[in-house]
mmCIF file of C-alpha atoms and ligand atoms in Angstrom:
data_model
loop_
_atom_site.group_PDB
_atom_site.id
_atom_site.type_symbol
_atom_site.label_atom_id
_atom_site.label_comp_id
_atom_site.label_asym_id
_atom_site.label_seq_id
_atom_site.Cartn_x
_atom_site.Cartn_y
_atom_site.Cartn_z
ATOM 1 C CA UNK A 1 4.642 18.382 -0.909
ATOM 2 C CA UNK A 2 2.905 17.947 -4.096
ATOM 3 C CA UNK A 3 -0.983 18.428 -3.524
ATOM 4 C CA UNK A 4 -1.406 19.251 -6.987
ATOM 5 C CA UNK A 5 -3.232 16.626 -9.320
ATOM 6 C CA UNK A 6 -2.753 17.486 -12.751
ATOM 7 C CA UNK A 7 -5.654 18.444 -15.073
ATOM 8 C CA UNK A 8 -4.898 15.589 -17.434
ATOM 9 C CA UNK A 9 -7.207 13.902 -14.714
ATOM 10 C CA UNK A 10 -10.219 15.608 -16.472
ATOM 11 C CA UNK A 11 -12.817 13.345 -15.605
ATOM 12 C CA UNK A 12 -12.650 12.286 -12.046
ATOM 13 C CA UNK A 13 -12.951 8.723 -11.077
ATOM 14 C CA UNK A 14 -16.702 8.108 -10.061
ATOM 15 C CA UNK A 15 -15.671 6.875 -6.526
ATOM 16 C CA UNK A 16 -13.328 10.028 -5.953
ATOM 17 C CA UNK A 17 -14.747 12.618 -3.597
ATOM 18 C CA UNK A 18 -13.933 14.986 -6.125
ATOM 19 C CA UNK A 19 -16.832 13.783 -8.146
ATOM 20 C CA UNK A 20 -19.199 14.363 -5.465
ATOM 21 C CA UNK A 21 -21.475 11.649 -6.625
ATOM 22 C CA UNK A 22 -24.091 12.152 -3.912
ATOM 23 C CA UNK A 23 -24.481 16.063 -4.998
ATOM 24 C CA UNK A 24 -24.618 14.967 -8.551
ATOM 25 C CA UNK A 25 -27.110 12.344 -8.079
ATOM 26 C CA UNK A 26 -29.286 14.689 -5.786
ATOM 27 C CA UNK A 27 -29.353 17.335 -8.567
ATOM 28 C CA UNK A 28 -30.768 15.040 -10.798
ATOM 29 C CA UNK A 29 -33.489 13.712 -8.409
ATOM 30 C CA UNK A 30 -32.029 10.543 -7.721
ATOM 31 C CA UNK A 31 -31.932 8.749 -4.410
ATOM 32 C CA UNK A 32 -28.767 8.774 -2.453
ATOM 33 C CA UNK A 33 -28.642 5.022 -2.247
ATOM 34 C CA UNK A 34 -27.918 4.958 -5.799
ATOM 35 C CA UNK A 35 -24.261 6.123 -4.932
ATOM 36 C CA UNK A 36 -23.779 2.809 -2.666
ATOM 37 C CA UNK A 37 -25.210 0.859 -5.662
ATOM 38 C CA UNK A 38 -22.810 2.080 -8.048
ATOM 39 C CA UNK A 39 -19.830 1.461 -5.357
ATOM 40 C CA UNK A 40 -21.205 -2.281 -4.907
ATOM 41 C CA UNK A 41 -21.109 -2.746 -8.739
ATOM 42 C CA UNK A 42 -17.753 -1.801 -8.917
ATOM 43 C CA UNK A 43 -16.296 -3.557 -5.930
ATOM 44 C CA UNK A 44 -18.902 -6.280 -5.142
ATOM 45 C CA UNK A 45 -19.857 -7.215 -9.023
ATOM 46 C CA UNK A 46 -16.834 -6.136 -10.655
ATOM 47 C CA UNK A 47 -18.534 -4.123 -13.481
ATOM 48 C CA UNK A 48 -16.356 -2.837 -16.083
ATOM 49 C CA UNK A 49 -18.743 -0.242 -17.675
ATOM 50 C CA UNK A 50 -21.698 1.687 -16.502
ATOM 51 C CA UNK A 51 -23.475 -0.211 -18.948
ATOM 52 C CA UNK A 52 -22.901 -3.317 -17.161
ATOM 53 C CA UNK A 53 -24.816 -1.918 -14.224
ATOM 54 C CA UNK A 54 -28.298 -3.039 -15.579
ATOM 55 C CA UNK A 55 -30.365 -2.128 -12.528
ATOM 56 C CA UNK A 56 -29.675 1.452 -13.045
ATOM 57 C CA UNK A 57 -32.175 3.463 -15.243
ATOM 58 C CA UNK A 58 -30.638 3.567 -18.794
ATOM 59 C CA UNK A 59 -30.580 7.334 -19.013
ATOM 60 C CA UNK A 60 -28.559 7.501 -15.616
ATOM 61 C CA UNK A 61 -26.162 5.027 -17.121
ATOM 62 C CA UNK A 62 -25.660 7.290 -20.172
ATOM 63 C CA UNK A 63 -25.000 10.415 -17.993
ATOM 64 C CA UNK A 64 -22.569 8.672 -15.819
ATOM 65 C CA UNK A 65 -20.765 7.640 -18.762
ATOM 66 C CA UNK A 66 -20.600 11.080 -20.146
ATOM 67 C CA UNK A 67 -19.439 12.424 -16.784
ATOM 68 C CA UNK A 68 -17.218 10.244 -14.628
ATOM 69 C CA UNK A 69 -14.778 7.436 -15.292
ATOM 70 C CA UNK A 70 -14.536 3.923 -13.667
ATOM 71 C CA UNK A 71 -11.152 3.761 -15.161
ATOM 72 C CA UNK A 72 -8.731 6.754 -15.248
ATOM 73 C CA UNK A 73 -5.515 4.331 -15.405
ATOM 74 C CA UNK A 74 -4.365 1.801 -18.020
ATOM 75 C CA UNK A 75 -2.235 -1.316 -17.729
ATOM 76 C CA UNK A 76 1.237 -0.488 -18.921
ATOM 77 C CA UNK A 77 2.593 -3.740 -17.706
ATOM 78 C CA UNK A 78 1.304 -6.794 -16.054
ATOM 79 C CA UNK A 79 3.934 -9.795 -14.990
ATOM 80 C CA UNK A 80 2.945 -13.000 -13.222
ATOM 81 C CA UNK A 81 5.206 -15.062 -11.156
ATOM 82 C CA UNK A 82 5.408 -18.932 -10.855
ATOM 83 C CA UNK A 83 4.161 -18.498 -7.091
ATOM 84 C CA UNK A 84 0.955 -16.723 -8.163
ATOM 85 C CA UNK A 85 2.094 -13.336 -7.503
ATOM 86 C CA UNK A 86 0.715 -10.816 -10.068
ATOM 87 C CA UNK A 87 2.129 -7.271 -10.279
ATOM 88 C CA UNK A 88 0.565 -4.378 -12.518
ATOM 89 C CA UNK A 89 2.261 -1.222 -13.372
ATOM 90 C CA UNK A 90 -0.372 1.218 -13.817
ATOM 91 C CA UNK A 91 -0.159 4.190 -16.211
ATOM 92 C CA UNK A 92 -2.371 7.444 -14.795
ATOM 93 C CA UNK A 93 -3.948 9.834 -16.663
ATOM 94 C CA UNK A 94 -1.021 12.243 -16.563
ATOM 95 C CA UNK A 95 1.493 9.563 -17.679
ATOM 96 C CA UNK A 96 2.939 8.935 -14.122
ATOM 97 C CA UNK A 97 3.187 5.330 -13.180
ATOM 98 C CA UNK A 98 2.538 3.288 -10.093
ATOM 99 C CA UNK A 99 2.611 -0.314 -8.852
ATOM 100 C CA UNK A 100 0.308 -2.902 -7.403
ATOM 101 C CA UNK A 101 0.687 -6.588 -6.623
ATOM 102 C CA UNK A 102 -1.696 -9.383 -5.885
ATOM 103 C CA UNK A 103 -0.207 -12.186 -3.525
ATOM 104 C CA UNK A 104 -1.623 -15.456 -3.084
ATOM 105 C CA UNK A 105 -0.825 -17.329 -0.094
ATOM 106 C CA UNK A 106 -3.012 -20.274 1.148
ATOM 107 C CA UNK A 107 -6.560 -18.895 1.260
ATOM 108 C CA UNK A 108 -5.231 -15.402 1.262
ATOM 109 C CA UNK A 109 -5.725 -12.984 -1.457
ATOM 110 C CA UNK A 110 -3.531 -10.033 -0.431
ATOM 111 C CA UNK A 111 -3.249 -6.921 -2.478
ATOM 112 C CA UNK A 112 -0.171 -4.789 -1.758
ATOM 113 C CA UNK A 113 -1.025 -0.968 -3.141
ATOM 114 C CA UNK A 114 0.680 2.258 -3.696
ATOM 115 C CA UNK A 115 -0.259 5.832 -1.900
ATOM 116 C CA UNK A 116 1.822 8.274 -3.774
ATOM 117 C CA UNK A 117 3.939 8.547 -7.055
ATOM 118 C CA UNK A 118 7.551 8.278 -6.084
ATOM 119 C CA UNK A 119 8.242 8.902 -2.213
ATOM 120 C CA UNK A 120 9.559 11.856 -0.358
ATOM 121 C CA UNK A 121 11.136 9.951 2.524
ATOM 122 C CA UNK A 122 14.358 8.970 0.887
ATOM 123 C CA UNK A 123 15.118 5.399 2.397
ATOM 124 C CA UNK A 124 18.616 5.032 0.795
ATOM 125 C CA UNK A 125 17.875 1.368 -0.071
ATOM 126 C CA UNK A 126 14.480 1.697 -1.795
ATOM 127 C CA UNK A 127 13.538 2.262 -5.595
ATOM 128 C CA UNK A 128 10.453 4.200 -4.761
ATOM 129 C CA UNK A 129 12.115 7.335 -3.472
ATOM 130 C CA UNK A 130 15.026 7.474 -5.709
ATOM 131 C CA UNK A 131 13.547 10.610 -7.661
ATOM 132 C CA UNK A 132 11.476 11.859 -4.775
ATOM 133 C CA UNK A 133 7.775 12.344 -4.664
ATOM 134 C CA UNK A 134 6.023 13.375 -7.529
ATOM 135 C CA UNK A 135 2.247 13.868 -6.116
ATOM 136 C CA UNK A 136 0.040 12.095 -3.753
ATOM 137 C CA UNK A 137 -2.276 9.590 -5.682
ATOM 138 C CA UNK A 138 -6.276 10.636 -5.591
ATOM 139 C CA UNK A 139 -8.753 8.642 -3.831
ATOM 140 C CA UNK A 140 -9.909 7.398 -7.213
ATOM 141 C CA UNK A 141 -6.411 6.348 -8.174
ATOM 142 C CA UNK A 142 -6.092 4.367 -4.951
ATOM 143 C CA UNK A 143 -9.352 2.583 -5.476
ATOM 144 C CA UNK A 144 -8.870 1.604 -8.981
ATOM 145 C CA UNK A 145 -5.755 -0.325 -7.822
ATOM 146 C CA UNK A 146 -8.216 -2.625 -5.596
ATOM 147 C CA UNK A 147 -10.442 -2.759 -8.785
ATOM 148 C CA UNK A 148 -7.808 -3.966 -10.885
ATOM 149 C CA UNK A 149 -6.361 -6.316 -8.762
ATOM 150 C CA UNK A 150 -9.726 -7.707 -7.849
ATOM 151 C CA UNK A 151 -10.451 -8.424 -11.536
ATOM 152 C CA UNK A 152 -7.231 -10.603 -11.575
ATOM 153 C CA UNK A 153 -9.219 -13.194 -9.392
ATOM 154 C CA UNK A 154 -11.539 -15.712 -10.646
ATOM 155 C CA UNK A 155 -15.167 -14.910 -9.941
ATOM 156 C CA UNK A 156 -15.402 -17.279 -6.864
ATOM 157 C CA UNK A 157 -12.268 -15.569 -4.995
ATOM 158 C CA UNK A 158 -12.049 -12.404 -3.085
ATOM 159 C CA UNK A 159 -9.351 -10.138 -1.900
ATOM 160 C CA UNK A 160 -8.933 -10.968 1.768
ATOM 161 C CA UNK A 161 -6.217 -8.310 2.895
ATOM 162 C CA UNK A 162 -5.103 -4.907 2.204
ATOM 163 C CA UNK A 163 -1.458 -3.792 2.778
ATOM 164 C CA UNK A 164 -0.291 -0.338 1.930
ATOM 165 C CA UNK A 165 3.160 -1.196 1.284
ATOM 166 C CA UNK A 166 3.621 -0.025 -2.278
ATOM 167 C CA UNK A 167 5.089 3.036 -3.523
ATOM 168 C CA UNK A 168 4.996 6.129 -1.276
ATOM 169 C CA UNK A 169 4.530 7.107 2.267
ATOM 170 C CA UNK A 170 0.632 6.503 3.159
ATOM 171 C CA UNK A 171 0.672 8.541 6.059
ATOM 172 C CA UNK A 172 1.699 11.510 4.007
ATOM 173 C CA UNK A 173 -1.456 11.107 2.042
ATOM 174 C CA UNK A 174 -4.047 10.071 4.738
ATOM 175 C CA UNK A 175 -6.628 12.301 3.212
ATOM 176 C CA UNK A 176 -6.891 10.356 0.013
ATOM 177 C CA UNK A 177 -6.242 6.929 1.438
ATOM 178 C CA UNK A 178 -8.650 6.828 4.250
ATOM 179 C CA UNK A 179 -11.671 7.180 2.010
ATOM 180 C CA UNK A 180 -10.491 4.426 -0.290
ATOM 181 C CA UNK A 181 -9.873 2.006 2.502
ATOM 182 C CA UNK A 182 -13.345 2.885 3.952
ATOM 183 C CA UNK A 183 -15.002 1.889 1.017
ATOM 184 C CA UNK A 184 -13.050 -1.356 0.677
ATOM 185 C CA UNK A 185 -14.867 -2.501 3.678
ATOM 186 C CA UNK A 186 -18.386 -2.359 2.528
ATOM 187 C CA UNK A 187 -19.842 -5.885 3.019
ATOM 188 C CA UNK A 188 -21.376 -5.756 -0.434
ATOM 189 C CA UNK A 189 -18.285 -4.384 -2.126
ATOM 190 C CA UNK A 190 -14.877 -5.804 -1.381
ATOM 191 C CA UNK A 191 -16.159 -6.427 2.337
ATOM 192 C CA UNK A 192 -12.170 -6.270 3.911
ATOM 193 C CA UNK A 193 -12.360 -6.078 7.370
ATOM 194 C CA UNK A 194 -10.569 -3.172 8.973
ATOM 195 C CA UNK A 195 -8.607 -5.739 11.091
ATOM 196 C CA UNK A 196 -7.075 -7.217 7.617
ATOM 197 C CA UNK A 197 -5.896 -3.792 6.598
ATOM 198 C CA UNK A 198 -2.250 -2.881 7.406
ATOM 199 C CA UNK A 199 -0.812 0.640 6.923
ATOM 200 C CA UNK A 200 2.982 0.622 6.720
ATOM 201 C CA UNK A 201 4.840 3.649 7.557
ATOM 202 C CA UNK A 202 8.506 5.123 7.975
ATOM 203 C CA UNK A 203 6.890 6.544 11.289
ATOM 204 C CA UNK A 204 5.526 10.183 11.295
ATOM 205 C CA UNK A 205 4.283 10.827 14.525
ATOM 206 C CA UNK A 206 1.588 13.651 13.875
ATOM 207 C CA UNK A 207 0.195 11.435 11.325
ATOM 208 C CA UNK A 208 0.372 8.334 13.531
ATOM 209 C CA UNK A 209 -1.872 10.297 16.202
ATOM 210 C CA UNK A 210 -4.295 11.303 13.316
ATOM 211 C CA UNK A 211 -4.876 7.768 12.348
ATOM 212 C CA UNK A 212 -5.243 6.744 16.142
ATOM 213 C CA UNK A 213 -7.841 9.525 16.428
ATOM 214 C CA UNK A 214 -9.633 8.413 13.129
ATOM 215 C CA UNK A 215 -10.207 5.296 15.241
ATOM 216 C CA UNK A 216 -10.065 2.960 12.144
ATOM 217 C CA UNK A 217 -8.891 -0.134 13.944
ATOM 218 C CA UNK A 218 -6.240 -0.852 10.896
ATOM 219 C CA UNK A 219 -2.926 -2.727 12.065
ATOM 220 C CA UNK A 220 0.142 -0.129 12.040
ATOM 221 C CA UNK A 221 3.570 -1.493 10.884
ATOM 222 C CA UNK A 222 6.226 0.858 11.517
ATOM 223 C CA UNK A 223 9.340 0.718 9.514
ATOM 224 C CA UNK A 224 12.404 0.939 11.930
ATOM 225 C CA UNK A 225 15.589 -0.633 9.751
ATOM 226 C CA UNK A 226 17.726 0.349 12.608
ATOM 227 C CA UNK A 227 17.691 0.575 16.538
ATOM 228 C CA UNK A 228 19.898 3.449 17.046
ATOM 229 C CA UNK A 229 19.450 7.152 15.746
ATOM 230 C CA UNK A 230 22.869 7.511 13.893
ATOM 231 C CA UNK A 231 22.145 4.369 11.688
ATOM 232 C CA UNK A 232 18.462 4.920 11.275
ATOM 233 C CA UNK A 233 18.918 8.601 10.145
ATOM 234 C CA UNK A 234 21.848 6.873 7.468
ATOM 235 C CA UNK A 235 19.283 4.389 6.159
ATOM 236 C CA UNK A 236 15.989 6.711 6.776
ATOM 237 C CA UNK A 237 17.071 10.218 6.340
ATOM 238 C CA UNK A 238 13.730 11.741 7.657
ATOM 239 C CA UNK A 239 14.638 10.107 10.920
ATOM 240 C CA UNK A 240 17.073 13.060 11.392
ATOM 241 C CA UNK A 241 14.282 15.357 12.198
ATOM 242 C CA UNK A 242 12.095 12.756 14.320
ATOM 243 C CA UNK A 243 14.294 10.280 16.149
ATOM 244 C CA UNK A 244 13.409 7.171 17.306
ATOM 245 C CA UNK A 245 12.079 7.911 20.751
ATOM 246 C CA UNK A 246 9.322 9.890 19.124
ATOM 247 C CA UNK A 247 8.555 7.223 16.859
ATOM 248 C CA UNK A 248 8.368 4.862 19.310
ATOM 249 C CA UNK A 249 6.366 6.858 21.526
ATOM 250 C CA UNK A 250 3.819 7.608 18.559
ATOM 251 C CA UNK A 251 3.653 3.676 17.919
ATOM 252 C CA UNK A 252 2.927 3.154 21.549
ATOM 253 C CA UNK A 253 0.017 5.803 21.689
ATOM 254 C CA UNK A 254 -1.400 3.856 18.338
ATOM 255 C CA UNK A 255 -0.946 0.621 20.147
ATOM 256 C CA UNK A 256 -2.916 2.087 23.263
ATOM 257 C CA UNK A 257 -5.679 3.883 21.274
ATOM 258 C CA UNK A 258 -6.089 0.812 18.800
ATOM 259 C CA UNK A 259 -5.441 -2.170 21.077
ATOM 260 C CA UNK A 260 -4.118 -3.659 17.931
ATOM 261 C CA UNK A 261 -0.494 -5.404 18.415
ATOM 262 C CA UNK A 262 2.010 -3.506 16.241
ATOM 263 C CA UNK A 263 4.400 -4.503 13.709
ATOM 264 C CA UNK A 264 7.705 -3.364 13.413
ATOM 265 C CA UNK A 265 9.527 -3.855 9.894
ATOM 266 C CA UNK A 266 13.236 -4.381 9.757
ATOM 267 C CA UNK A 267 14.822 -4.684 6.357
ATOM 268 C CA UNK A 268 17.979 -6.750 6.795
ATOM 269 C CA UNK A 269 20.826 -4.959 4.671
ATOM 270 C CA UNK A 270 23.952 -7.172 4.531
ATOM 271 C CA UNK A 271 27.038 -5.943 6.727
ATOM 272 C CA UNK A 272 24.944 -2.644 7.371
ATOM 273 C CA UNK A 273 22.302 -3.539 10.038
ATOM 274 C CA UNK A 274 22.182 -7.247 10.398
ATOM 275 C CA UNK A 275 24.965 -7.815 13.156
ATOM 276 C CA UNK A 276 24.180 -9.905 16.218
ATOM 277 C CA UNK A 277 24.895 -6.670 18.242
ATOM 278 C CA UNK A 278 22.253 -4.704 16.113
ATOM 279 C CA UNK A 279 19.670 -7.520 16.857
ATOM 280 C CA UNK A 280 20.540 -7.006 20.759
ATOM 281 C CA UNK A 281 20.009 -3.275 20.291
ATOM 282 C CA UNK A 282 16.716 -3.959 18.599
ATOM 283 C CA UNK A 283 15.471 -6.264 21.381
ATOM 284 C CA UNK A 284 16.244 -3.412 23.948
ATOM 285 C CA UNK A 285 14.515 -0.989 21.927
ATOM 286 C CA UNK A 286 11.444 -2.890 21.818
ATOM 287 C CA UNK A 287 11.713 -3.584 25.742
ATOM 288 C CA UNK A 288 8.480 -5.415 26.764
ATOM 289 C CA UNK A 289 6.230 -4.176 23.953
ATOM 290 C CA UNK A 290 3.595 -6.896 22.671
ATOM 291 C CA UNK A 291 4.890 -6.160 18.922
ATOM 292 C CA UNK A 292 5.747 -8.544 16.107
ATOM 293 C CA UNK A 293 9.033 -7.757 14.453
ATOM 294 C CA UNK A 294 8.928 -8.720 10.618
ATOM 295 C CA UNK A 295 12.484 -9.115 9.158
ATOM 296 C CA UNK A 296 12.655 -8.632 5.343
ATOM 297 C CA UNK A 297 15.633 -9.638 3.684
ATOM 298 C CA UNK A 298 16.639 -6.976 1.177
ATOM 299 C CA UNK A 299 15.629 -7.437 -2.169
ATOM 300 C CA UNK A 300 18.266 -5.923 -4.388
ATOM 301 C CA UNK A 301 17.639 -2.932 -6.404
ATOM 302 C CA UNK A 302 19.980 -2.603 -9.548
ATOM 303 C CA UNK A 303 22.590 0.263 -9.256
ATOM 304 C CA UNK A 304 22.312 0.377 -5.506
ATOM 305 C CA UNK A 305 25.086 -0.604 -3.510
ATOM 306 C CA UNK A 306 23.111 -2.676 -0.771
ATOM 307 C CA UNK A 307 23.389 -6.568 -0.485
ATOM 308 C CA UNK A 308 21.123 -8.970 0.909
ATOM 309 C CA UNK A 309 22.151 -10.338 4.090
ATOM 310 C CA UNK A 310 23.691 -13.990 3.987
ATOM 311 C CA UNK A 311 21.814 -16.947 5.279
ATOM 312 C CA UNK A 312 23.976 -17.275 8.238
ATOM 313 C CA UNK A 313 23.811 -13.595 9.417
ATOM 314 C CA UNK A 314 20.260 -13.486 8.994
ATOM 315 C CA UNK A 315 19.713 -16.599 11.104
ATOM 316 C CA UNK A 316 22.179 -15.218 13.864
ATOM 317 C CA UNK A 317 20.291 -12.021 13.822
ATOM 318 C CA UNK A 318 16.765 -14.057 14.411
ATOM 319 C CA UNK A 319 18.466 -16.176 17.164
ATOM 320 C CA UNK A 320 19.338 -13.059 18.786
ATOM 321 C CA UNK A 321 15.747 -11.651 18.821
ATOM 322 C CA UNK A 322 14.179 -15.071 19.536
ATOM 323 C CA UNK A 323 16.442 -15.596 22.517
ATOM 324 C CA UNK A 324 15.390 -12.308 23.732
ATOM 325 C CA UNK A 325 11.915 -13.448 23.653
ATOM 326 C CA UNK A 326 10.909 -11.156 20.554
ATOM 327 C CA UNK A 327 7.865 -12.165 18.453
ATOM 328 C CA UNK A 328 9.818 -12.364 15.231
ATOM 329 C CA UNK A 329 8.717 -13.314 11.619
ATOM 330 C CA UNK A 330 10.764 -13.361 8.410
ATOM 331 C CA UNK A 331 8.748 -12.142 5.427
ATOM 332 C CA UNK A 332 8.977 -14.713 2.424
ATOM 333 C CA UNK A 333 10.048 -13.404 -0.858
ATOM 334 C CA UNK A 334 7.341 -13.331 -3.389
ATOM 335 C CA UNK A 335 7.118 -12.474 -7.008
ATOM 336 C CA UNK A 336 10.837 -13.170 -7.677
ATOM 337 C CA UNK A 337 11.580 -12.504 -11.099
ATOM 338 C CA UNK A 338 8.832 -9.689 -11.436
ATOM 339 C CA UNK A 339 10.489 -6.892 -9.620
ATOM 340 C CA UNK A 340 7.975 -7.064 -6.835
ATOM 341 C CA UNK A 341 9.718 -4.935 -4.339
ATOM 342 C CA UNK A 342 8.170 -1.483 -4.376
ATOM 343 C CA UNK A 343 9.096 1.001 -7.168
ATOM 344 C CA UNK A 344 11.374 -1.753 -8.941
ATOM 345 C CA UNK A 345 9.194 -2.609 -11.640
ATOM 346 C CA UNK A 346 8.375 1.234 -12.451
ATOM 347 C CA UNK A 347 12.333 1.983 -12.801
ATOM 348 C CA UNK A 348 13.011 -1.229 -14.779
ATOM 349 C CA UNK A 349 10.427 -0.581 -17.264
ATOM 350 C CA UNK A 350 11.355 2.992 -17.602
ATOM 351 C CA UNK A 351 14.801 2.303 -17.945
ATOM 352 C CA UNK A 352 14.292 -0.366 -20.441
ATOM 353 C CA UNK A 353 12.620 2.356 -22.449
ATOM 354 C CA UNK A 354 15.297 4.787 -22.336
ATOM 355 C CA UNK A 355 17.773 2.155 -22.509
ATOM 356 C CA UNK A 356 19.381 3.226 -19.480
ATOM 357 C CA UNK A 357 18.817 0.675 -16.613
ATOM 358 C CA UNK A 358 19.414 -3.080 -17.126
ATOM 359 C CA UNK A 359 16.349 -5.176 -17.157
ATOM 360 C CA UNK A 360 16.515 -7.274 -13.627
HETATM 361 N N1 SAH B 1 6.550 4.401 3.251
HETATM 362 C C1 SAH B 1 6.145 3.067 3.825
HETATM 363 C C2 SAH B 1 5.860 1.862 3.012
HETATM 364 C C3 SAH B 1 7.003 1.501 2.144
HETATM 365 S S1 SAH B 1 7.055 -0.114 1.590
HETATM 366 C C4 SAH B 1 7.010 2.569 4.826
HETATM 367 O O1 SAH B 1 8.097 3.185 5.149
HETATM 368 O O2 SAH B 1 6.758 1.729 5.660
HETATM 369 C C5 SAH B 1 7.101 -1.382 2.798
HETATM 370 C C6 SAH B 1 8.334 -1.674 3.474
HETATM 371 O O3 SAH B 1 9.236 -2.185 2.470
HETATM 372 C C7 SAH B 1 9.374 -0.914 4.154
HETATM 373 O O4 SAH B 1 9.712 -1.271 5.531
HETATM 374 C C8 SAH B 1 10.233 -0.515 3.009
HETATM 375 O O5 SAH B 1 11.358 0.281 4.023
HETATM 376 C C9 SAH B 1 10.807 -1.671 2.601
HETATM 377 N N2 SAH B 1 11.441 -1.857 1.476
HETATM 378 C C10 SAH B 1 11.646 -0.843 0.344
HETATM 379 N N3 SAH B 1 12.514 -1.156 -0.412
HETATM 380 C C11 SAH B 1 12.805 -2.638 -0.237
HETATM 381 C C12 SAH B 1 13.923 -3.499 -0.971
HETATM 382 N N4 SAH B 1 14.323 -3.143 -1.923
HETATM 383 N N5 SAH B 1 13.772 -4.689 -0.066
HETATM 384 C C13 SAH B 1 13.224 -4.903 0.928
HETATM 385 N N6 SAH B 1 12.227 -4.054 1.370
HETATM 386 C C14 SAH B 1 12.243 -2.896 1.019
#
């Protein structure tokens, strides 16, 4: 696993643990509460520069400016869809690119953030993992996605929900993710309650247990995509070494520890996992669990052989689940036309630059 964070990230993000801001402040005789004040300026008051932090002493602002960064990324592409969805392609200090999305839905302002550059899980239908994983994102890079997306909103609006469903496998980068999510909860910062934070995972049992022990209260979504091991291993290759029984047992342990209803995600791929029998298998697998099934119609990726389900096969699939008493919801498509599914924009942008991939 790529633990290496390249040296191009020369000045760390101010809120990255690598900055060790508390120690830095202490070494300058500054009180510890200044660290929280800086965090609040960034998350709550949307400061763009250290100079904006007007209640900090001027010489402190100048030293911060010299030694830390508020922005380690640049916005390479900013796309807006008619439904209010906005997507950012961010370029990191080492030239890698990641995606994050703002979704507007009624009063909700949900952000979908990435946890890694690329992904090692290899799900065969997903654009994020085509070239494998490059590296973990730092806590600063995860935090910066929240900073950037929050600043797309007018001053009177706030982010309300976080879903970690962008590029990467969040449970493979928990050490960097958890501090960023903890900061997001600060009531004077973003103030996003733990109950409005969802982590989506391919289902890595030891990491699910770690998350349960951390007692974060986050909502867990487990990507199933198939109810039998043969098909799941074909679609989600990492399943070969884990198996559905272990994934379900870990999900149950998370439910017991957190008391939070689980979500199971199921991407519907036309002609592959959308038959009524497969819906019946899924209902059996879920048994009596008090879980929500989130059906995600496939978002076609250029150059991949997978198809969206037809409307009739999707409805049949849903009927079988509902008849079996399963609580099911269909994820509505958002951001059509801006490559809003994970990993798509990065590929399209890279492809159009190199002239090798069609622009969707
Ligand atoms: N690694 C995490 C987060 C992935 S993104 C996980 O596996 O859950 C969140 C969801 O989007 C996952 O269920 C993923 O399988 C799904 N997904 C990936 N590519 C998709 C596509 N092109 N269309 C629809 N859903 C997709």
